[in-house]
């Protein structure tokens, strides 16, 4: 098993049909002890219980630095170590650039970008002390192509910020043996976009994807597994596209 003896935190992973929970299941199946962090603490506990014994669910608001520190402390109390952090929590909003309010901007930036910084900062002292760790961050094809599917310009900006933040973290944390990488999914079929795409628009999107289908959460979970495991031991500062060829550079 690729993650035997490892412990992992996955944020935003309580949703049964989301990328985070698919990743949690994949990690557990590969031997990891998993801490599911979610703003909905009860759902986090329930999701962790579905994984079986030895996993935990912890309430955490990633936009609150103190709450991130508290949640990480709870995980350390339960597991004694943290080897992997998956910054998966995120929200989106389909709104045109001229309609973005200051409240919209702050909410999208706070969860998608500020949350990555705060939760990463919370695990850094532990990982740096052990000279080991793997951090993977959720960005989006929206950051690379300028939106155009569901997320607004503020979402694209936040996810582009994640790319820059992760690369900077990779550069600064590399000497401590900590790897930091990004995943940029295309359109993945989750509850976030369920019912929000017409059949006509769906066909149009699929026609532009060389592999001829939309993504599913497991497609992204598999890449997170690679980035969390020793298979990627010499990979840091990388951006891995998971979009079926929707965006070929």
mmCIF file of C-alpha atoms in Angstrom, residues 93-108 150-155:
data_model
loop_
_atom_site.group_PDB
_atom_site.id
_atom_site.type_symbol
_atom_site.label_atom_id
_atom_site.label_comp_id
_atom_site.label_asym_id
_atom_site.label_seq_id
_atom_site.Cartn_x
_atom_site.Cartn_y
_atom_site.Cartn_z
ATOM 1 C CA UNK A 93 -19.851 31.162 -7.682
ATOM 2 C CA UNK A 94 -21.127 31.621 -11.253
ATOM 3 C CA UNK A 95 -21.232 35.399 -11.630
ATOM 4 C CA UNK A 96 -20.034 37.804 -14.302
ATOM 5 C CA UNK A 97 -17.050 40.007 -13.542
ATOM 6 C CA UNK A 98 -19.131 43.201 -13.565
ATOM 7 C CA UNK A 99 -21.458 41.771 -10.920
ATOM 8 C CA UNK A 100 -18.806 40.693 -8.383
ATOM 9 C CA UNK A 101 -19.389 42.485 -5.082
ATOM 10 C CA UNK A 102 -16.743 43.105 -2.461
ATOM 11 C CA UNK A 103 -18.489 40.518 -0.279
ATOM 12 C CA UNK A 104 -18.388 37.967 -3.132
ATOM 13 C CA UNK A 105 -14.710 38.664 -3.709
ATOM 14 C CA UNK A 106 -13.774 38.262 -0.058
ATOM 15 C CA UNK A 107 -15.777 35.047 0.406
ATOM 16 C CA UNK A 108 -14.258 33.323 -2.638
ATOM 17 C CA UNK A 150 -18.951 27.786 -13.907
ATOM 18 C CA UNK A 151 -16.666 29.865 -11.700
ATOM 19 C CA UNK A 152 -16.548 33.637 -11.948
ATOM 20 C CA UNK A 153 -13.478 35.821 -12.420
ATOM 21 C CA UNK A 154 -12.950 35.997 -8.651
ATOM 22 C CA UNK A 155 -12.796 32.181 -8.557
#
